[in-house]
Short mmCIF file of N, CA and C and ligand atoms in Angstrom, two decimals:
data_model
loop_
_atom_site.label_atom_id
_atom_site.label_comp_id
_atom_site.label_asym_id
_atom_site.label_seq_id
_atom_site.Cartn_x
_atom_site.Cartn_y
_atom_site.Cartn_z
N MET A 52 -5.13 15.36 32.06
CA MET A 52 -6.05 15.89 31.06
C MET A 52 -6.28 14.81 30.00
N SER A 53 -7.40 14.94 29.33
CA SER A 53 -7.63 13.98 28.27
C SER A 53 -8.38 14.62 27.11
N ILE A 54 -8.19 14.01 25.96
CA ILE A 54 -8.87 14.49 24.76
C ILE A 54 -10.23 13.81 24.68
N LEU A 55 -11.26 14.62 24.54
CA LEU A 55 -12.63 14.11 24.53
C LEU A 55 -13.10 13.89 23.09
N PRO A 56 -14.00 12.91 22.90
CA PRO A 56 -14.56 12.75 21.55
C PRO A 56 -15.44 13.96 21.19
N ILE A 57 -15.33 14.43 19.96
CA ILE A 57 -16.12 15.58 19.51
C ILE A 57 -17.42 15.09 18.86
N VAL A 58 -18.54 15.64 19.32
CA VAL A 58 -19.86 15.30 18.79
C VAL A 58 -19.99 15.89 17.39
N LEU A 59 -20.39 15.07 16.43
CA LEU A 59 -20.46 15.52 15.04
C LEU A 59 -21.90 15.74 14.59
N PHE A 60 -22.08 16.76 13.75
CA PHE A 60 -23.33 17.03 13.07
C PHE A 60 -23.73 15.79 12.27
N PRO A 61 -25.01 15.39 12.20
CA PRO A 61 -26.20 16.03 12.76
C PRO A 61 -26.65 15.43 14.10
N ASP A 62 -25.76 15.10 14.98
CA ASP A 62 -26.14 14.58 16.30
C ASP A 62 -27.09 15.56 17.00
N PRO A 63 -28.25 15.07 17.48
CA PRO A 63 -29.23 15.97 18.13
C PRO A 63 -28.68 16.70 19.35
N MET A 64 -27.58 16.18 19.93
CA MET A 64 -26.93 16.88 21.05
C MET A 64 -26.61 18.33 20.68
N LEU A 65 -26.26 18.54 19.42
CA LEU A 65 -25.85 19.88 18.96
C LEU A 65 -27.03 20.85 18.86
N ARG A 66 -28.25 20.32 18.98
CA ARG A 66 -29.45 21.17 18.89
C ARG A 66 -30.08 21.43 20.25
N ARG A 67 -29.49 20.85 21.29
CA ARG A 67 -30.07 20.98 22.63
C ARG A 67 -29.67 22.29 23.28
N PRO A 68 -30.64 23.10 23.75
CA PRO A 68 -30.24 24.29 24.50
C PRO A 68 -29.58 23.85 25.81
N CYS A 69 -28.56 24.56 26.23
CA CYS A 69 -27.79 24.16 27.42
C CYS A 69 -28.30 24.87 28.66
N THR A 70 -28.04 24.27 29.80
CA THR A 70 -28.45 24.86 31.08
C THR A 70 -27.25 25.56 31.74
N PRO A 71 -27.53 26.58 32.57
CA PRO A 71 -26.43 27.31 33.20
C PRO A 71 -25.56 26.43 34.10
N VAL A 72 -24.30 26.78 34.18
CA VAL A 72 -23.38 26.15 35.14
C VAL A 72 -23.73 26.70 36.52
N VAL A 73 -23.90 25.81 37.51
CA VAL A 73 -24.23 26.29 38.85
C VAL A 73 -23.05 26.25 39.81
N ALA A 74 -22.07 25.37 39.55
CA ALA A 74 -20.93 25.28 40.47
C ALA A 74 -19.63 25.19 39.69
N ILE A 75 -18.69 26.06 40.06
CA ILE A 75 -17.36 25.99 39.44
C ILE A 75 -16.49 25.19 40.41
N ASP A 76 -16.52 23.87 40.22
CA ASP A 76 -15.83 22.97 41.13
C ASP A 76 -14.74 22.20 40.37
N ALA A 77 -14.14 21.23 41.04
CA ALA A 77 -13.04 20.47 40.44
C ALA A 77 -13.50 19.77 39.16
N THR A 78 -14.72 19.27 39.15
CA THR A 78 -15.24 18.57 37.98
C THR A 78 -15.33 19.52 36.79
N LEU A 79 -15.81 20.73 37.05
CA LEU A 79 -15.95 21.70 35.96
C LEU A 79 -14.57 22.15 35.46
N ARG A 80 -13.63 22.36 36.41
CA ARG A 80 -12.28 22.78 36.01
C ARG A 80 -11.61 21.70 35.16
N GLN A 81 -11.85 20.43 35.52
CA GLN A 81 -11.31 19.33 34.73
C GLN A 81 -11.92 19.32 33.33
N LEU A 82 -13.25 19.53 33.28
CA LEU A 82 -13.93 19.56 31.99
C LEU A 82 -13.35 20.67 31.10
N ALA A 83 -13.15 21.86 31.68
CA ALA A 83 -12.62 22.99 30.91
C ALA A 83 -11.21 22.68 30.40
N ALA A 84 -10.38 22.08 31.25
CA ALA A 84 -9.01 21.72 30.84
C ALA A 84 -9.06 20.69 29.71
N ASP A 85 -9.94 19.72 29.83
CA ASP A 85 -10.08 18.71 28.77
C ASP A 85 -10.59 19.33 27.47
N MET A 86 -11.51 20.28 27.61
CA MET A 86 -12.05 20.93 26.40
C MET A 86 -10.96 21.72 25.68
N LEU A 87 -10.11 22.42 26.45
CA LEU A 87 -9.02 23.16 25.82
C LEU A 87 -8.05 22.19 25.13
N GLU A 88 -7.72 21.10 25.82
CA GLU A 88 -6.80 20.14 25.22
C GLU A 88 -7.40 19.55 23.93
N THR A 89 -8.69 19.26 23.98
CA THR A 89 -9.39 18.70 22.82
C THR A 89 -9.40 19.70 21.66
N MET A 90 -9.64 20.98 22.00
CA MET A 90 -9.66 22.04 20.98
C MET A 90 -8.29 22.18 20.32
N TYR A 91 -7.22 22.21 21.15
CA TYR A 91 -5.87 22.36 20.59
C TYR A 91 -5.50 21.16 19.71
N ALA A 92 -5.93 19.96 20.14
CA ALA A 92 -5.57 18.75 19.40
C ALA A 92 -6.31 18.65 18.08
N ALA A 93 -7.50 19.27 18.01
CA ALA A 93 -8.40 19.05 16.85
C ALA A 93 -7.79 19.36 15.47
N PRO A 94 -7.12 20.46 15.16
CA PRO A 94 -6.93 21.66 15.97
C PRO A 94 -8.02 22.69 15.64
N GLY A 95 -8.41 23.44 16.69
CA GLY A 95 -9.44 24.46 16.48
C GLY A 95 -9.19 25.67 17.35
N ARG A 96 -10.10 26.64 17.27
CA ARG A 96 -9.95 27.89 18.02
C ARG A 96 -11.07 28.10 19.03
N GLY A 97 -12.06 27.19 19.02
CA GLY A 97 -13.15 27.32 19.98
C GLY A 97 -13.87 25.99 20.10
N LEU A 98 -14.44 25.75 21.28
CA LEU A 98 -15.18 24.49 21.50
C LEU A 98 -16.20 24.74 22.61
N ALA A 99 -17.43 24.31 22.36
CA ALA A 99 -18.51 24.55 23.31
C ALA A 99 -18.96 23.23 23.95
N GLY A 100 -19.55 23.32 25.15
CA GLY A 100 -19.97 22.15 25.91
C GLY A 100 -20.65 21.06 25.09
N PRO A 101 -21.70 21.42 24.34
CA PRO A 101 -22.42 20.36 23.60
C PRO A 101 -21.55 19.61 22.60
N GLN A 102 -20.46 20.25 22.17
CA GLN A 102 -19.58 19.58 21.20
C GLN A 102 -18.78 18.43 21.83
N VAL A 103 -18.79 18.39 23.18
CA VAL A 103 -18.19 17.23 23.85
C VAL A 103 -19.26 16.51 24.68
N GLY A 104 -20.53 16.72 24.31
CA GLY A 104 -21.62 15.98 24.92
C GLY A 104 -22.07 16.50 26.28
N VAL A 105 -21.73 17.75 26.60
CA VAL A 105 -22.09 18.32 27.90
C VAL A 105 -23.01 19.52 27.66
N ALA A 106 -24.27 19.41 28.08
CA ALA A 106 -25.26 20.46 27.80
C ALA A 106 -25.23 21.56 28.87
N LEU A 107 -24.04 22.12 29.08
CA LEU A 107 -23.86 23.21 30.04
C LEU A 107 -23.38 24.45 29.31
N ARG A 108 -23.71 25.62 29.89
CA ARG A 108 -23.39 26.87 29.23
C ARG A 108 -21.93 27.27 29.51
N LEU A 109 -21.03 26.64 28.79
CA LEU A 109 -19.64 27.07 28.82
C LEU A 109 -18.97 26.76 27.49
N PHE A 110 -17.99 27.58 27.17
CA PHE A 110 -17.16 27.29 26.00
C PHE A 110 -15.73 27.71 26.29
N VAL A 111 -14.81 27.16 25.51
CA VAL A 111 -13.41 27.58 25.57
C VAL A 111 -13.05 28.18 24.21
N MET A 112 -12.14 29.12 24.22
CA MET A 112 -11.66 29.68 22.95
C MET A 112 -10.23 30.17 23.09
N ASP A 113 -9.53 30.16 21.98
CA ASP A 113 -8.18 30.71 21.90
C ASP A 113 -7.93 30.97 20.42
N VAL A 114 -8.06 32.23 20.02
CA VAL A 114 -7.96 32.51 18.59
C VAL A 114 -6.54 32.86 18.16
N THR A 115 -5.60 32.91 19.10
CA THR A 115 -4.24 33.35 18.73
C THR A 115 -3.18 32.25 18.84
N TRP A 116 -3.56 31.08 19.39
CA TRP A 116 -2.53 30.06 19.67
C TRP A 116 -1.85 29.57 18.41
N LYS A 117 -2.58 29.55 17.28
CA LYS A 117 -1.97 29.04 16.05
C LYS A 117 -0.86 29.96 15.55
N GLU A 118 -0.89 31.21 16.03
CA GLU A 118 0.17 32.16 15.68
C GLU A 118 1.26 32.17 16.74
N GLY A 119 1.24 31.20 17.66
CA GLY A 119 2.30 31.06 18.65
C GLY A 119 2.09 31.87 19.93
N GLU A 120 0.92 32.51 20.06
CA GLU A 120 0.65 33.28 21.27
C GLU A 120 -0.65 32.82 21.92
N PRO A 121 -0.58 31.80 22.76
CA PRO A 121 -1.81 31.27 23.35
C PRO A 121 -2.53 32.31 24.22
N SER A 122 -3.85 32.34 24.12
CA SER A 122 -4.68 33.22 24.95
C SER A 122 -5.96 32.47 25.32
N PRO A 123 -5.80 31.37 26.08
CA PRO A 123 -6.98 30.54 26.37
C PRO A 123 -7.98 31.27 27.27
N ARG A 124 -9.25 31.11 26.94
CA ARG A 124 -10.33 31.64 27.79
C ARG A 124 -11.32 30.52 28.03
N THR A 125 -11.82 30.45 29.24
CA THR A 125 -12.98 29.61 29.52
C THR A 125 -14.10 30.55 29.91
N CYS A 126 -15.18 30.52 29.14
CA CYS A 126 -16.30 31.45 29.36
C CYS A 126 -17.50 30.65 29.88
N ILE A 127 -17.86 30.94 31.13
CA ILE A 127 -18.94 30.23 31.81
C ILE A 127 -20.17 31.14 31.86
N ASN A 128 -21.32 30.59 31.53
CA ASN A 128 -22.58 31.35 31.50
C ASN A 128 -22.43 32.68 30.75
N PRO A 129 -21.91 32.64 29.53
CA PRO A 129 -21.67 33.88 28.79
C PRO A 129 -22.96 34.55 28.32
N VAL A 130 -22.92 35.89 28.29
CA VAL A 130 -24.05 36.69 27.80
C VAL A 130 -23.48 37.82 26.95
N ILE A 131 -24.11 38.09 25.81
CA ILE A 131 -23.72 39.25 25.00
C ILE A 131 -24.52 40.45 25.50
N LEU A 132 -23.81 41.45 26.05
CA LEU A 132 -24.49 42.62 26.61
C LEU A 132 -24.77 43.66 25.54
N GLU A 133 -23.91 43.70 24.53
CA GLU A 133 -24.00 44.74 23.52
C GLU A 133 -23.36 44.20 22.24
N ALA A 134 -23.91 44.59 21.10
CA ALA A 134 -23.32 44.16 19.82
C ALA A 134 -23.38 45.32 18.84
N SER A 135 -22.40 45.38 17.96
CA SER A 135 -22.36 46.49 16.99
C SER A 135 -23.49 46.37 15.99
N ASP A 136 -23.90 47.51 15.42
CA ASP A 136 -24.88 47.49 14.33
C ASP A 136 -24.20 47.06 13.04
N THR A 137 -22.92 47.35 12.94
CA THR A 137 -22.20 46.99 11.71
C THR A 137 -21.87 45.51 11.72
N LEU A 138 -22.02 44.90 10.55
CA LEU A 138 -21.77 43.46 10.43
C LEU A 138 -20.47 43.23 9.67
N ALA A 139 -19.86 42.10 9.95
CA ALA A 139 -18.67 41.69 9.20
C ALA A 139 -18.88 40.25 8.75
N GLU A 140 -18.41 39.96 7.53
CA GLU A 140 -18.55 38.62 6.97
C GLU A 140 -17.25 37.85 7.19
N ASN A 141 -17.37 36.65 7.69
CA ASN A 141 -16.20 35.80 7.89
C ASN A 141 -16.53 34.37 7.53
N THR A 142 -15.52 33.64 7.09
CA THR A 142 -15.71 32.22 6.86
C THR A 142 -15.41 31.48 8.15
N GLU A 143 -16.42 30.77 8.64
CA GLU A 143 -16.29 30.06 9.91
C GLU A 143 -16.21 28.56 9.66
N GLY A 144 -15.40 27.90 10.48
CA GLY A 144 -15.36 26.46 10.47
C GLY A 144 -15.86 25.98 11.81
N CYS A 145 -16.31 24.74 11.87
CA CYS A 145 -16.83 24.18 13.11
C CYS A 145 -16.27 22.77 13.28
N LEU A 146 -15.71 22.48 14.45
CA LEU A 146 -15.12 21.15 14.67
C LEU A 146 -16.17 20.06 14.60
N SER A 147 -17.44 20.41 14.78
CA SER A 147 -18.52 19.42 14.71
C SER A 147 -19.04 19.23 13.29
N ILE A 148 -18.61 20.12 12.38
CA ILE A 148 -19.08 20.03 10.98
C ILE A 148 -17.84 20.13 10.10
N PRO A 149 -16.95 19.14 10.20
CA PRO A 149 -15.66 19.27 9.52
C PRO A 149 -15.80 19.37 8.01
N GLY A 150 -14.97 20.23 7.42
CA GLY A 150 -14.91 20.33 5.97
C GLY A 150 -16.01 21.16 5.35
N ILE A 151 -16.81 21.85 6.19
CA ILE A 151 -17.90 22.68 5.65
C ILE A 151 -17.66 24.13 6.06
N PRO A 152 -16.99 24.93 5.21
CA PRO A 152 -16.82 26.34 5.56
C PRO A 152 -18.15 27.07 5.37
N ALA A 153 -18.45 27.98 6.31
CA ALA A 153 -19.71 28.72 6.24
C ALA A 153 -19.40 30.21 6.26
N LEU A 154 -19.85 30.91 5.23
CA LEU A 154 -19.68 32.36 5.19
C LEU A 154 -20.85 32.97 5.97
N VAL A 155 -20.53 33.66 7.08
CA VAL A 155 -21.56 34.13 8.01
C VAL A 155 -21.33 35.62 8.29
N SER A 156 -22.44 36.37 8.37
CA SER A 156 -22.40 37.79 8.76
C SER A 156 -22.78 37.92 10.22
N ARG A 157 -21.96 38.64 10.98
CA ARG A 157 -22.26 38.85 12.40
C ARG A 157 -21.80 40.26 12.79
N PRO A 158 -22.33 40.76 13.93
CA PRO A 158 -21.81 42.02 14.47
C PRO A 158 -20.29 41.95 14.58
N ASP A 159 -19.60 43.04 14.23
CA ASP A 159 -18.13 42.93 14.21
C ASP A 159 -17.48 43.21 15.55
N TRP A 160 -18.26 43.71 16.54
CA TRP A 160 -17.76 43.68 17.91
C TRP A 160 -18.91 43.39 18.86
N ILE A 161 -18.56 42.83 20.00
CA ILE A 161 -19.56 42.54 21.03
C ILE A 161 -18.96 42.87 22.40
N VAL A 162 -19.84 43.08 23.37
CA VAL A 162 -19.42 43.13 24.77
C VAL A 162 -19.93 41.85 25.41
N LEU A 163 -18.99 41.04 25.87
CA LEU A 163 -19.32 39.72 26.42
C LEU A 163 -19.12 39.72 27.93
N ARG A 164 -20.14 39.26 28.65
CA ARG A 164 -19.98 39.06 30.09
C ARG A 164 -19.98 37.56 30.36
N TYR A 165 -19.04 37.11 31.16
CA TYR A 165 -18.99 35.69 31.51
C TYR A 165 -18.29 35.54 32.85
N THR A 166 -18.38 34.35 33.41
CA THR A 166 -17.66 34.03 34.63
C THR A 166 -16.46 33.18 34.24
N ASP A 167 -15.29 33.48 34.85
CA ASP A 167 -14.11 32.68 34.52
C ASP A 167 -13.96 31.51 35.51
N LEU A 168 -12.91 30.73 35.32
CA LEU A 168 -12.74 29.52 36.14
C LEU A 168 -12.47 29.81 37.61
N GLU A 169 -12.07 31.06 37.89
CA GLU A 169 -11.85 31.46 39.30
C GLU A 169 -13.14 31.98 39.92
N GLY A 170 -14.21 31.99 39.13
CA GLY A 170 -15.48 32.48 39.64
C GLY A 170 -15.64 33.99 39.54
N GLN A 171 -14.68 34.65 38.87
CA GLN A 171 -14.75 36.10 38.70
C GLN A 171 -15.61 36.45 37.50
N GLU A 172 -16.49 37.43 37.67
CA GLU A 172 -17.26 37.90 36.54
C GLU A 172 -16.41 38.86 35.72
N ARG A 173 -16.41 38.66 34.42
CA ARG A 173 -15.61 39.51 33.53
C ARG A 173 -16.50 40.09 32.44
N THR A 174 -16.18 41.31 32.05
CA THR A 174 -16.88 41.94 30.93
C THR A 174 -15.81 42.41 29.96
N GLU A 175 -15.88 41.93 28.72
CA GLU A 175 -14.84 42.25 27.74
C GLU A 175 -15.45 42.68 26.43
N ARG A 176 -14.81 43.65 25.80
CA ARG A 176 -15.20 44.04 24.45
C ARG A 176 -14.33 43.25 23.49
N LEU A 177 -14.96 42.43 22.66
CA LEU A 177 -14.22 41.58 21.74
C LEU A 177 -14.42 42.07 20.31
N THR A 178 -13.34 42.06 19.55
CA THR A 178 -13.39 42.49 18.16
C THR A 178 -12.76 41.41 17.29
N GLY A 179 -12.87 41.62 15.98
CA GLY A 179 -12.18 40.74 15.04
C GLY A 179 -12.56 39.29 15.23
N PHE A 180 -11.57 38.41 15.10
CA PHE A 180 -11.88 36.98 15.14
C PHE A 180 -12.31 36.53 16.53
N GLU A 181 -11.90 37.28 17.58
CA GLU A 181 -12.40 36.93 18.92
C GLU A 181 -13.90 37.12 19.02
N ALA A 182 -14.41 38.19 18.39
CA ALA A 182 -15.85 38.43 18.40
C ALA A 182 -16.58 37.33 17.63
N VAL A 183 -16.00 36.95 16.50
CA VAL A 183 -16.60 35.89 15.67
C VAL A 183 -16.66 34.58 16.46
N ALA A 184 -15.51 34.21 17.05
CA ALA A 184 -15.43 32.93 17.75
C ALA A 184 -16.40 32.89 18.95
N ALA A 185 -16.46 33.98 19.70
CA ALA A 185 -17.33 34.00 20.88
C ALA A 185 -18.80 33.87 20.46
N GLN A 186 -19.18 34.54 19.38
CA GLN A 186 -20.58 34.44 18.92
C GLN A 186 -20.88 33.04 18.40
N HIS A 187 -19.94 32.46 17.67
CA HIS A 187 -20.11 31.10 17.14
C HIS A 187 -20.28 30.11 18.30
N GLU A 188 -19.42 30.23 19.32
CA GLU A 188 -19.48 29.28 20.44
C GLU A 188 -20.73 29.51 21.28
N LEU A 189 -21.09 30.78 21.50
CA LEU A 189 -22.30 31.06 22.27
C LEU A 189 -23.54 30.50 21.57
N ASP A 190 -23.57 30.58 20.24
CA ASP A 190 -24.68 29.98 19.48
C ASP A 190 -24.83 28.49 19.80
N HIS A 191 -23.69 27.79 19.93
CA HIS A 191 -23.75 26.35 20.25
C HIS A 191 -24.55 26.10 21.53
N LEU A 192 -24.45 27.04 22.49
CA LEU A 192 -25.13 26.84 23.78
C LEU A 192 -26.64 26.97 23.64
N ASN A 193 -27.07 27.55 22.50
CA ASN A 193 -28.49 27.69 22.22
C ASN A 193 -28.94 26.75 21.10
N GLY A 194 -28.10 25.77 20.77
CA GLY A 194 -28.46 24.80 19.73
C GLY A 194 -28.40 25.36 18.32
N ARG A 195 -27.72 26.48 18.17
CA ARG A 195 -27.64 27.10 16.85
C ARG A 195 -26.25 26.86 16.25
N LEU A 196 -26.22 26.57 14.95
CA LEU A 196 -24.97 26.24 14.27
C LEU A 196 -24.69 27.26 13.16
N CYS A 197 -23.40 27.39 12.80
CA CYS A 197 -23.04 28.37 11.77
C CYS A 197 -23.69 28.04 10.43
N ILE A 198 -23.99 26.76 10.19
CA ILE A 198 -24.63 26.41 8.91
C ILE A 198 -26.07 26.94 8.85
N ASP A 199 -26.64 27.28 10.01
CA ASP A 199 -27.99 27.87 10.02
C ASP A 199 -27.94 29.31 9.51
N LEU A 200 -26.78 29.93 9.62
CA LEU A 200 -26.65 31.37 9.34
C LEU A 200 -25.94 31.65 8.03
N MET A 201 -25.46 30.60 7.36
CA MET A 201 -24.59 30.88 6.23
C MET A 201 -25.34 31.42 5.02
N ASP A 202 -24.61 32.11 4.18
CA ASP A 202 -25.19 32.74 2.99
C ASP A 202 -25.65 31.67 2.00
N GLU A 203 -26.49 32.10 1.05
CA GLU A 203 -27.10 31.18 0.08
C GLU A 203 -26.05 30.40 -0.70
N GLU A 204 -24.99 31.10 -1.09
CA GLU A 204 -23.97 30.45 -1.92
C GLU A 204 -23.27 29.32 -1.17
N SER A 205 -22.88 29.59 0.10
CA SER A 205 -22.25 28.53 0.90
C SER A 205 -23.23 27.39 1.13
N ARG A 206 -24.50 27.75 1.35
CA ARG A 206 -25.50 26.72 1.63
C ARG A 206 -25.63 25.77 0.44
N ALA A 207 -25.71 26.36 -0.78
CA ALA A 207 -25.84 25.54 -1.98
C ALA A 207 -24.60 24.65 -2.15
N ALA A 208 -23.42 25.24 -1.89
CA ALA A 208 -22.18 24.48 -2.06
C ALA A 208 -22.09 23.35 -1.03
N ALA A 209 -22.63 23.60 0.17
CA ALA A 209 -22.47 22.64 1.27
C ALA A 209 -23.55 21.58 1.29
N SER A 210 -24.67 21.80 0.59
CA SER A 210 -25.80 20.89 0.81
C SER A 210 -25.53 19.43 0.47
N PRO A 211 -24.78 19.10 -0.60
CA PRO A 211 -24.50 17.66 -0.80
C PRO A 211 -23.69 17.06 0.35
N ALA A 212 -22.71 17.83 0.84
CA ALA A 212 -21.86 17.33 1.93
C ALA A 212 -22.67 17.17 3.22
N LEU A 213 -23.57 18.14 3.48
CA LEU A 213 -24.42 18.05 4.68
C LEU A 213 -25.36 16.85 4.57
N ALA A 214 -25.90 16.64 3.37
CA ALA A 214 -26.79 15.49 3.16
C ALA A 214 -26.03 14.19 3.38
N ALA A 215 -24.76 14.16 2.93
CA ALA A 215 -23.94 12.96 3.12
C ALA A 215 -23.66 12.70 4.60
N MET A 216 -23.67 13.77 5.41
CA MET A 216 -23.43 13.61 6.84
C MET A 216 -24.71 13.11 7.55
N GLY A 217 -25.80 13.05 6.79
CA GLY A 217 -27.03 12.50 7.37
C GLY A 217 -28.08 13.54 7.70
N ALA A 218 -27.84 14.79 7.28
CA ALA A 218 -28.83 15.83 7.54
C ALA A 218 -29.94 15.75 6.51
N LEU A 219 -31.12 16.24 6.89
CA LEU A 219 -32.20 16.33 5.92
C LEU A 219 -31.84 17.44 4.93
N PRO A 220 -32.13 17.23 3.65
CA PRO A 220 -31.79 18.26 2.65
C PRO A 220 -32.60 19.54 2.88
ZN1 ZN B 355 -18.85 25.19 16.09
#
Protein backbone atom coordinates (compact mmCIF):
# COMPACT_ATOMS: atom_id res chain seq x y z
CA MET A 1 0.00 0.00 0.00
CA SER A 2 1.10 3.54 -0.42
CA ILE A 3 0.16 7.01 0.65
CA LEU A 4 -1.05 9.10 -2.27
CA PRO A 5 -0.58 12.86 -2.67
CA ILE A 6 -3.79 14.74 -1.81
CA VAL A 7 -5.06 17.22 -4.43
CA LEU A 8 -5.48 20.65 -2.83
CA PHE A 9 -8.02 23.39 -3.49
CA PRO A 10 -8.28 25.24 -5.89
CA ASP A 11 -6.95 22.52 -8.22
CA PRO A 12 -9.50 22.17 -11.09
CA MET A 13 -9.40 18.38 -10.54
CA LEU A 14 -11.69 19.00 -7.55
CA ARG A 15 -14.33 20.53 -9.84
CA ARG A 16 -14.43 17.68 -12.36
CA PRO A 17 -17.53 15.48 -12.33
CA CYS A 18 -16.43 11.84 -12.01
CA THR A 19 -17.36 8.90 -14.21
CA PRO A 20 -18.77 5.61 -12.91
CA VAL A 21 -16.48 2.73 -11.97
CA VAL A 22 -16.98 -0.04 -14.55
CA ALA A 23 -14.71 -2.80 -13.20
CA ILE A 24 -13.89 -3.80 -9.65
CA ASP A 25 -10.51 -5.33 -10.41
CA ALA A 26 -7.09 -5.56 -8.76
CA THR A 27 -6.24 -2.00 -9.83
CA LEU A 28 -9.38 -0.61 -8.22
CA ARG A 29 -8.87 -2.65 -5.02
CA GLN A 30 -5.31 -1.31 -4.81
CA LEU A 31 -6.58 2.24 -5.30
CA ALA A 32 -9.17 1.80 -2.53
CA ALA A 33 -6.53 0.38 -0.14
CA ASP A 34 -4.21 3.29 -0.93
CA MET A 35 -7.04 5.79 -0.42
CA LEU A 36 -7.83 4.35 3.01
CA GLU A 37 -4.16 4.42 3.99
CA THR A 38 -3.89 8.02 2.74
CA MET A 39 -7.04 9.00 4.67
CA TYR A 40 -5.78 7.43 7.93
CA ALA A 41 -2.36 9.06 7.53
CA ALA A 42 -3.78 12.53 6.78
CA PRO A 43 -5.56 12.02 9.30
CA GLY A 44 -9.14 12.20 8.07
CA ARG A 45 -12.48 10.41 8.06
CA GLY A 46 -13.28 10.42 4.35
CA LEU A 47 -11.54 10.70 0.99
CA ALA A 48 -12.96 10.77 -2.53
CA GLY A 49 -11.39 9.77 -5.87
CA PRO A 50 -10.74 13.29 -7.18
CA GLN A 51 -8.86 14.12 -3.98
CA VAL A 52 -6.16 11.70 -5.13
CA GLY A 53 -6.42 12.72 -8.78
CA VAL A 54 -8.77 9.92 -9.90
CA ALA A 55 -12.02 11.08 -11.55
CA LEU A 56 -13.97 7.92 -10.69
CA ARG A 57 -17.11 7.60 -8.61
CA LEU A 58 -15.76 6.09 -5.43
CA PHE A 59 -14.92 7.24 -1.94
CA VAL A 60 -13.66 5.74 1.29
CA MET A 61 -14.84 6.68 4.76
CA ASP A 62 -14.36 5.67 8.37
CA VAL A 63 -15.89 7.99 10.92
CA THR A 64 -15.13 5.90 14.02
CA TRP A 65 -11.44 4.96 13.69
CA LYS A 66 -10.26 7.99 15.68
CA GLU A 67 -12.23 6.61 18.62
CA GLY A 68 -10.37 3.28 18.32
CA GLU A 69 -13.09 1.39 16.43
CA PRO A 70 -12.27 1.24 12.73
CA SER A 71 -15.23 0.85 10.35
CA PRO A 72 -13.73 1.32 6.88
CA ARG A 73 -16.11 1.51 3.93
CA THR A 74 -15.35 1.74 0.25
CA CYS A 75 -18.39 3.10 -1.60
CA ILE A 76 -18.36 2.55 -5.36
CA ASN A 77 -20.88 4.33 -7.61
CA PRO A 78 -22.80 5.65 -4.60
CA VAL A 79 -26.33 7.05 -4.93
CA ILE A 80 -28.52 8.73 -2.31
CA LEU A 81 -31.92 7.02 -2.57
CA GLU A 82 -33.64 8.96 0.17
CA ALA A 83 -32.81 11.89 2.45
CA SER A 84 -34.52 13.34 5.50
CA ASP A 85 -36.46 16.60 5.31
CA THR A 86 -34.90 17.64 8.59
CA LEU A 87 -31.49 19.27 8.36
CA ALA A 88 -28.61 19.20 10.79
CA GLU A 89 -25.74 21.68 10.99
CA ASN A 90 -22.21 20.36 11.33
CA THR A 91 -18.74 21.76 11.00
CA GLU A 92 -17.02 19.91 8.19
CA GLY A 93 -13.36 19.74 7.35
CA CYS A 94 -11.89 18.69 4.03
CA LEU A 95 -8.43 17.19 3.47
CA SER A 96 -8.25 19.16 0.21
CA ILE A 97 -9.01 22.47 1.96
CA PRO A 98 -6.91 22.22 5.11
CA GLY A 99 -7.56 24.65 7.93
CA ILE A 100 -10.92 25.87 6.61
CA PRO A 101 -13.82 24.65 8.77
CA ALA A 102 -17.18 24.96 7.01
CA LEU A 103 -20.49 25.07 8.86
CA VAL A 104 -22.88 23.21 6.54
CA SER A 105 -26.57 22.20 6.77
CA ARG A 106 -27.50 18.81 5.34
CA PRO A 107 -30.21 16.17 5.70
CA ASP A 108 -29.54 14.42 9.00
CA TRP A 109 -30.09 10.93 7.60
CA ILE A 110 -29.80 9.39 4.16
CA VAL A 111 -30.30 6.03 2.51
CA LEU A 112 -27.16 5.30 0.51
CA ARG A 113 -26.84 2.64 -2.17
CA TYR A 114 -23.37 1.67 -3.32
CA THR A 115 -21.32 -1.27 -4.52
CA ASP A 116 -18.64 -2.61 -2.19
CA LEU A 117 -15.20 -3.97 -3.09
CA GLU A 118 -16.62 -7.50 -3.39
CA GLY A 119 -19.04 -6.25 -6.02
CA GLN A 120 -22.04 -6.57 -3.69
CA GLU A 121 -24.71 -3.91 -3.87
CA ARG A 122 -25.48 -2.49 -0.44
CA THR A 123 -28.20 -0.18 0.80
CA GLU A 124 -27.63 1.47 4.17
CA ARG A 125 -29.40 4.07 6.26
CA LEU A 126 -26.74 6.42 7.58
CA THR A 127 -27.22 8.87 10.43
CA GLY A 128 -25.11 11.30 12.40
CA PHE A 129 -21.56 11.87 11.27
CA GLU A 130 -21.74 8.91 8.85
CA ALA A 131 -24.52 10.71 6.97
CA VAL A 132 -22.50 13.93 6.95
CA ALA A 133 -19.33 12.22 5.72
CA ALA A 134 -21.10 10.26 2.98
CA GLN A 135 -22.82 13.39 1.65
CA HIS A 136 -19.57 15.39 1.78
CA GLU A 137 -17.67 12.66 -0.11
CA LEU A 138 -20.45 12.10 -2.64
CA ASP A 139 -20.43 15.85 -3.38
CA HIS A 140 -16.74 15.51 -4.34
CA LEU A 141 -17.77 13.08 -7.10
CA ASN A 142 -19.91 15.85 -8.58
CA GLY A 143 -17.24 18.56 -8.25
CA ARG A 144 -18.99 20.13 -5.29
CA LEU A 145 -17.11 21.21 -2.16
CA CYS A 146 -18.25 21.95 1.39
CA ILE A 147 -17.10 25.56 0.99
CA ASP A 148 -19.81 25.93 -1.69
CA LEU A 149 -22.45 25.11 0.93
CA MET A 150 -21.14 26.87 4.00
CA ASP A 151 -23.08 29.52 5.89
CA GLU A 152 -22.42 33.24 5.40
CA GLU A 153 -20.46 33.59 8.62
CA SER A 154 -18.02 30.77 7.80
CA ARG A 155 -17.70 32.10 4.26
CA ALA A 156 -16.75 35.58 5.49
CA ALA A 157 -14.28 34.10 7.99
CA ALA A 158 -12.73 31.81 5.37
CA SER A 159 -12.50 34.18 2.42
CA PRO A 160 -9.01 35.60 3.15
CA ALA A 161 -7.64 32.08 3.63
CA LEU A 162 -9.36 30.82 0.46
CA ALA A 163 -7.99 33.81 -1.48
CA ALA A 164 -4.51 32.99 -0.13
CA MET A 165 -4.91 29.45 -1.48
CA GLY A 166 -5.38 30.97 -4.93
CA ALA A 167 -9.15 31.00 -5.25
CA LEU A 168 -10.98 33.90 -6.82
CA PRO A 169 -12.55 36.06 -4.11
ZN1 LIG B 1 -13.65 16.93 1.24
